[in-house]
mmCIF file of C-alpha atoms in Angstrom:
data_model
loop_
_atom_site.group_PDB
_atom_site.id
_atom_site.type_symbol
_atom_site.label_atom_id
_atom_site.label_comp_id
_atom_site.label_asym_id
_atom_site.label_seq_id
_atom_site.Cartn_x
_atom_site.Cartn_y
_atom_site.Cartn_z
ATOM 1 C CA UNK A 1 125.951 116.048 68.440
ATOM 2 C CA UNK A 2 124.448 113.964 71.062
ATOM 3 C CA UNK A 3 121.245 115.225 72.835
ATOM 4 C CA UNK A 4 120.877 115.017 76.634
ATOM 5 C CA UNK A 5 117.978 112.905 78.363
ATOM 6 C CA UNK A 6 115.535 115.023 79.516
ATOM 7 C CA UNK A 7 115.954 115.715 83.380
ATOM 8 C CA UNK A 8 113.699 113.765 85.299
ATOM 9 C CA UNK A 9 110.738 115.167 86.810
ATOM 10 C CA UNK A 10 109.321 114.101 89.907
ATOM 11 C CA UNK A 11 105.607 115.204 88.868
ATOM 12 C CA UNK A 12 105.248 114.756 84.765
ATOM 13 C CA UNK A 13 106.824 111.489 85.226
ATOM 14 C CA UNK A 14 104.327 110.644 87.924
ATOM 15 C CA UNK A 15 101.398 107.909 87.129
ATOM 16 C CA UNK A 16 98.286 107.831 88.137
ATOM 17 C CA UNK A 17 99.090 104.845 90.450
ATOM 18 C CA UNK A 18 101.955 106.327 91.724
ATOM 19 C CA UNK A 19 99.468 108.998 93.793
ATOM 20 C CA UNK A 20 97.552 106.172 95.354
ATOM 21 C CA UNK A 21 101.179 104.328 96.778
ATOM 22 C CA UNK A 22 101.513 107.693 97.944
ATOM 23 C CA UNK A 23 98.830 107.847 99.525
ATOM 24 C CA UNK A 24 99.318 104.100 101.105
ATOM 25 C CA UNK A 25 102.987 105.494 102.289
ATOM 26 C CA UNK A 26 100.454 108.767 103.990
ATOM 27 C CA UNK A 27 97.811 106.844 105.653
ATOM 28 C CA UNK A 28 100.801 104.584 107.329
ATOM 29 C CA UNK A 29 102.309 108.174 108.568
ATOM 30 C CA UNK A 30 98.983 109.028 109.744
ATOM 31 C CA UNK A 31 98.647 106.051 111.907
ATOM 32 C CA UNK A 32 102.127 106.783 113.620
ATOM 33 C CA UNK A 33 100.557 109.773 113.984
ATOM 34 C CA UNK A 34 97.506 108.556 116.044
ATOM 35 C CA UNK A 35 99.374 105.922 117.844
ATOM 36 C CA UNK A 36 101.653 108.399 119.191
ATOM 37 C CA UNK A 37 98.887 110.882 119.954
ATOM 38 C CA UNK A 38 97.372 107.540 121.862
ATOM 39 C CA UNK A 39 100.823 107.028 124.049
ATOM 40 C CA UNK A 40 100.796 111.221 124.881
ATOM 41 C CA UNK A 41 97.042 111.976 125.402
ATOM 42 C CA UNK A 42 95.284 108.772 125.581
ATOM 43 C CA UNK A 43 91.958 108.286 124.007
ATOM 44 C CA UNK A 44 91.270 104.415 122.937
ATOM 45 C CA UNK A 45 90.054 106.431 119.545
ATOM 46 C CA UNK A 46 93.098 107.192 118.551
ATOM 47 C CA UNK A 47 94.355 103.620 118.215
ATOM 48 C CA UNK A 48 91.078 102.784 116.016
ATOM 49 C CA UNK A 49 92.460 105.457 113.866
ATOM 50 C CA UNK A 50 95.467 103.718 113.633
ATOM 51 C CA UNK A 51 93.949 100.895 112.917
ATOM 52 C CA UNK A 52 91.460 102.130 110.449
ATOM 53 C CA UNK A 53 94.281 104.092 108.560
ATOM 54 C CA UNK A 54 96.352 101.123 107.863
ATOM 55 C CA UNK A 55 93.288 99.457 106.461
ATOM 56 C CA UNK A 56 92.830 102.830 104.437
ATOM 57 C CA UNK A 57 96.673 102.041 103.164
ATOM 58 C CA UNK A 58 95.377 98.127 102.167
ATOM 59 C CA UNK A 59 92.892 99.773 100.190
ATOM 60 C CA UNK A 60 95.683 102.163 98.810
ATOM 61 C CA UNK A 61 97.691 99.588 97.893
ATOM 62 C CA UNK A 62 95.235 97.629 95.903
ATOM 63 C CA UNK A 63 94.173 100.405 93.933
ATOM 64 C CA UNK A 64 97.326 101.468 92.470
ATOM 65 C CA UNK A 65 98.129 97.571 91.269
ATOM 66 C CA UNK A 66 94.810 97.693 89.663
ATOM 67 C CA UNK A 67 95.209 101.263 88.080
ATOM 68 C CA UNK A 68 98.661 100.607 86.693
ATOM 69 C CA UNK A 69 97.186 97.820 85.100
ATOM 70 C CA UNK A 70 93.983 99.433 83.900
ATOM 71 C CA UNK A 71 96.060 102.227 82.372
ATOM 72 C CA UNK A 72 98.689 100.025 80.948
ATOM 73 C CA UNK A 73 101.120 102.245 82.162
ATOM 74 C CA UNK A 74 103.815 102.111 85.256
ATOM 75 C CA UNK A 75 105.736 104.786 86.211
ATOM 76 C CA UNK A 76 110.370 104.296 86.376
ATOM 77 C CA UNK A 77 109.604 105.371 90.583
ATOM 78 C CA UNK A 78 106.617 102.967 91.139
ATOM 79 C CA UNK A 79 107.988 99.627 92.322
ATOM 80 C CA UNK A 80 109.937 101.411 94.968
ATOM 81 C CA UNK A 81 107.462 104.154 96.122
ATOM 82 C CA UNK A 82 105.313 100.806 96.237
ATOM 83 C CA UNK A 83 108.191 98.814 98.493
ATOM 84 C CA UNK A 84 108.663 102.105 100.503
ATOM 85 C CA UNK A 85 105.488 102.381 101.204
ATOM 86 C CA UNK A 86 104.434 98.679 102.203
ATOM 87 C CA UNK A 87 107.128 99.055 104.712
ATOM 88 C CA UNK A 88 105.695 102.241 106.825
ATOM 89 C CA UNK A 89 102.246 101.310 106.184
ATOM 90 C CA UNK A 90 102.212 97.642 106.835
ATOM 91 C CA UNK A 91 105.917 97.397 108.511
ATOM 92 C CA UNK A 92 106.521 100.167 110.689
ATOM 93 C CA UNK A 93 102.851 101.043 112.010
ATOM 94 C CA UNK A 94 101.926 97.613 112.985
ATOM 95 C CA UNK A 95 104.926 97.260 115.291
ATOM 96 C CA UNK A 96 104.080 100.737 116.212
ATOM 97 C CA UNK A 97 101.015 99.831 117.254
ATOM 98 C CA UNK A 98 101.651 97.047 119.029
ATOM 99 C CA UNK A 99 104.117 98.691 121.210
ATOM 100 C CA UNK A 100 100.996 101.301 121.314
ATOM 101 C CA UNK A 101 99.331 98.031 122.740
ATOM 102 C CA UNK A 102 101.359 97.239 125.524
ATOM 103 C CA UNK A 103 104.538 95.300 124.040
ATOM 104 C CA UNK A 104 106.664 97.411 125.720
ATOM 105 C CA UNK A 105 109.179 95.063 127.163
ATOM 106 C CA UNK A 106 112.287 94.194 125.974
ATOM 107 C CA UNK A 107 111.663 91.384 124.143
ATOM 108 C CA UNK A 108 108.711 92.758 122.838
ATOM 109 C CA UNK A 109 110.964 95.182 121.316
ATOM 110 C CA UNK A 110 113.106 92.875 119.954
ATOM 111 C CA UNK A 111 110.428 90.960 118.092
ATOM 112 C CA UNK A 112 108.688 94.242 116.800
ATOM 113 C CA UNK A 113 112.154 95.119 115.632
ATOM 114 C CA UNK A 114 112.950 91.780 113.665
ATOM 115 C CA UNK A 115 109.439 91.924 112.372
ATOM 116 C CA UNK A 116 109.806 95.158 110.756
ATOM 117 C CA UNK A 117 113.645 93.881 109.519
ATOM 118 C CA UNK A 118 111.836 91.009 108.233
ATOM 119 C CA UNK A 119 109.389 92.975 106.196
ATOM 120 C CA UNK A 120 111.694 95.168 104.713
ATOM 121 C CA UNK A 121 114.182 91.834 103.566
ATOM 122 C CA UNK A 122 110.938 90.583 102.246
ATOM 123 C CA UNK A 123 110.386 93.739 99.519
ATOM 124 C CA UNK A 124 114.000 93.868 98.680
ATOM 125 C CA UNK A 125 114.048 90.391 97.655
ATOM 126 C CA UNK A 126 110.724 90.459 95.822
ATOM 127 C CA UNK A 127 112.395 93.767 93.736
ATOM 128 C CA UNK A 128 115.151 91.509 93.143
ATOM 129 C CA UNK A 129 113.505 88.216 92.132
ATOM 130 C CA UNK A 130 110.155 90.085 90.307
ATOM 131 C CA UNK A 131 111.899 89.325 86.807
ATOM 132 C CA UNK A 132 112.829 85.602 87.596
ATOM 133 C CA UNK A 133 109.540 84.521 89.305
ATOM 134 C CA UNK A 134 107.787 86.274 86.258
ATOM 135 C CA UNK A 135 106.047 84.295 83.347
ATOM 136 C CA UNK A 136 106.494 85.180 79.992
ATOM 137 C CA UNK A 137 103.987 87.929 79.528
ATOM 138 C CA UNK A 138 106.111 89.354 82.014
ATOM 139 C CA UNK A 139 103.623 88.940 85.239
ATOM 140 C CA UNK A 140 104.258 87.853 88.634
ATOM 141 C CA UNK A 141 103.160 84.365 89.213
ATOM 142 C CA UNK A 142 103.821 84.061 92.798
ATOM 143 C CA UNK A 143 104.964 85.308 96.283
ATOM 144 C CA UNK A 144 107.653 84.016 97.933
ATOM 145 C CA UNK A 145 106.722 84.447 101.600
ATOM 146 C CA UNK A 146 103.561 86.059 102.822
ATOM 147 C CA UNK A 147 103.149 89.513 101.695
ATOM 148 C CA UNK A 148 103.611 92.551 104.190
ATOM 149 C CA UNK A 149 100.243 93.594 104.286
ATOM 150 C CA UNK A 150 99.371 90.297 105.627
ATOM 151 C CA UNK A 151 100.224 92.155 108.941
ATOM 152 C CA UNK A 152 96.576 93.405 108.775
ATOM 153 C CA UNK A 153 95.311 90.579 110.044
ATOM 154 C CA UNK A 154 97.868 91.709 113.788
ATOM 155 C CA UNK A 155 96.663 95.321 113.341
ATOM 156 C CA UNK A 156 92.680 93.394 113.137
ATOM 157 C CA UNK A 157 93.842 91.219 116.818
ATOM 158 C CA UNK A 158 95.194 94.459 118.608
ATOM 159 C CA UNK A 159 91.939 96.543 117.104
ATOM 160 C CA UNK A 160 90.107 93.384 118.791
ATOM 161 C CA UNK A 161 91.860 93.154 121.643
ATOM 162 C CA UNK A 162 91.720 97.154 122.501
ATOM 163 C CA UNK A 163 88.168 97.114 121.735
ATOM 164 C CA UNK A 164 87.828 94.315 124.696
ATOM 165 C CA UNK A 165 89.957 96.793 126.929
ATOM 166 C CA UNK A 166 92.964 94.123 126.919
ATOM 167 C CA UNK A 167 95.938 96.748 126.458
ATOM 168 C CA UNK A 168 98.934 97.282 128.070
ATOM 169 C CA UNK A 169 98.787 94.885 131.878
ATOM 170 C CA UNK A 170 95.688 93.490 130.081
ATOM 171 C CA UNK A 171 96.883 92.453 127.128
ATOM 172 C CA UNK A 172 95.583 88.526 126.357
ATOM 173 C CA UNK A 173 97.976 85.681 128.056
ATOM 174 C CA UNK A 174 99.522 88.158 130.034
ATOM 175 C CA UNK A 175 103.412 88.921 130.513
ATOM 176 C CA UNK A 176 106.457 86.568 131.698
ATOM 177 C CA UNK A 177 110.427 88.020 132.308
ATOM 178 C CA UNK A 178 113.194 86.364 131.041
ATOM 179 C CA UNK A 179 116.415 87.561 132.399
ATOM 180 C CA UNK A 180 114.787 90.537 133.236
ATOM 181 C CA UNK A 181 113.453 91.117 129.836
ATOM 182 C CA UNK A 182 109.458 92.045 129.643
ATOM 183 C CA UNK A 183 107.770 89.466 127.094
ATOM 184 C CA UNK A 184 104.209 89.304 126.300
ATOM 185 C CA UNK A 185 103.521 86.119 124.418
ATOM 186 C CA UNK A 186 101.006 88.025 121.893
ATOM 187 C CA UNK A 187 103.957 89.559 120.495
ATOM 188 C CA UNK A 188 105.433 86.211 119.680
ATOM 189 C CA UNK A 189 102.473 86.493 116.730
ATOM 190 C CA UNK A 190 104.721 89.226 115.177
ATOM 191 C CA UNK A 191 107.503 86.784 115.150
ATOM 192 C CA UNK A 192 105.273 84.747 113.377
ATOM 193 C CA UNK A 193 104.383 87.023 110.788
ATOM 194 C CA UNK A 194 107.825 87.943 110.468
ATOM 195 C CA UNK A 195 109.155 84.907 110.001
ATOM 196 C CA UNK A 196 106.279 83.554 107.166
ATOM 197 C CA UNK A 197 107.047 87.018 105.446
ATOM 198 C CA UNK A 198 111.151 85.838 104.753
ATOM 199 C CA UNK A 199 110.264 82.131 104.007
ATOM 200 C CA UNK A 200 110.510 80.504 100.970
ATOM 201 C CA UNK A 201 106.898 79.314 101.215
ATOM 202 C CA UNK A 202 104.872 79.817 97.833
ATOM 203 C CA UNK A 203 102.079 81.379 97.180
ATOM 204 C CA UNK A 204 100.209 82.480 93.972
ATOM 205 C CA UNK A 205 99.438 85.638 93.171
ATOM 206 C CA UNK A 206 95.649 86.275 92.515
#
C-alpha cells in the first residue's frame, strides 16, 4: 500500500528566507502604493517613499540570498517567490515611477512597457539556465545580463531628479513628439536598462 505525499503547506514549508522575498515582493507593492498616492494627492514625499521602499526591497532581496545560505536550507517556492518578486519590486515600480515622473507620453509608455517585458524575460531565463551556468558545487557562477535590481540605480536618477524639482514639463532634456507620440529622452535610460537586462553580456556573480 502506497502512502500519499504529504499535502503541501504554504506556511510549514516556508523558510526563513522565503519571509524576507516576501517582504521584497511587499515593499515593491508599497511603492505602487505611494506613487499612486503621489499622481492622486500630490506630495513630492510620497515619491521618496517610493523610492526609499524599493531600496527597502534591495535590502530584502539580499538578505534572503544570504539567509538561505546561512541556514543551508531553501525552500521548493523560493526561486519563484524570489523571480516574482524582483519583477514588482525592481520591474514594475520603477516604470511606475517613472511614469510617476513625468514619462507620460506615448513612447514613454512604450519603453516603460518593454522595460518591464524585458525584466521579466530576464528571470525566466535565469530559472531556466540556473542549472547550466552552475559549477559543480552547484552555485551560480554568473549573470547573463544585468540583474533587475540594477534598475535602482533609475529609481536613484528620478529620486535625484525630483529632489531638483525636474518632474513632469521639467523633467531633464525635456520632451520631443514623434508622430504625435510624447517622448522624453530620460526614458530612453529605461530602454537601456532593459535592453542590458536581456543581453548575453556576462557578469560574475559576487
Amino acid at each position: 500500500m502506497t502512502t500519499k505525499p504529504r499535502p503541501f503547506s504554504m506556511i510549514r514549508d516556508f523558510a526563513l528566507a522565503d519571509w524576507f522575498t516576501l517582504g521584497n515582493a511587499a515593499s515593491g507593492v508599497g511603492a505602487l502604493f505611494s506613487t499612486m498616492t503621489y499622481l492622486q494627492e500630490g506630495g513630492i514625499w510620497h515619491l521618496y517613499a517610493a523610492s526609499g521602499l524599493v531600496l527597502l526591497a534591495l535590502v530584502f532581496d539580499i538578505l534572503d540570498g544570504r539567509i538561505a545560505r546561512w541556514r543551508q536550507r531553501a525552500s521548493l517556492l523560493g526561486r519563484e517567490l524570489d523571480s516574482l518578486a524582483d519583477v514588482i519590486s525592481f520591474g514594475v515600480a520603477p516604470a511606475v515611477i517613472g511614469y510617476g515622473c513625468g514619462m507620460q507620453g506615448g513612447l514613454d509608455r512604450a519603453i516603460l512597457l518593454i522595460f518591464v517585458c524585458c525584466g521579466v524575460s530576464r528571470l525566466a531565463r535565469y530559472n531556466v539556465t540556473a542549472e547550466v551556468n552552475s559549477n559543480a558545487e552547484g552555485k551560480v557562477t554568473y549573470f547573463e545580463g544585468t540583474p533587475i535590481p540594477t534598475s535602482i540605480l533609475l529609481v536613484a536618477v528620478l529620486c535625484v531628479a525630483a529632489s531638483m524639482g525636474a518632474l513632469h514639463e521639467n523633467l531633464w532634456f525635456g520632451s520631443v513628439h514623434i508622430a504625435s507620440l510624447g517622448l522624453h529622452p530620460l526614458s530612453l535610460m529605461f530602454a537601456l536598462s532593459g535592453a542590458l537586462m536581456v543581453s548575453r553580456i556576462r557578469i560574475p556573480k559576487l
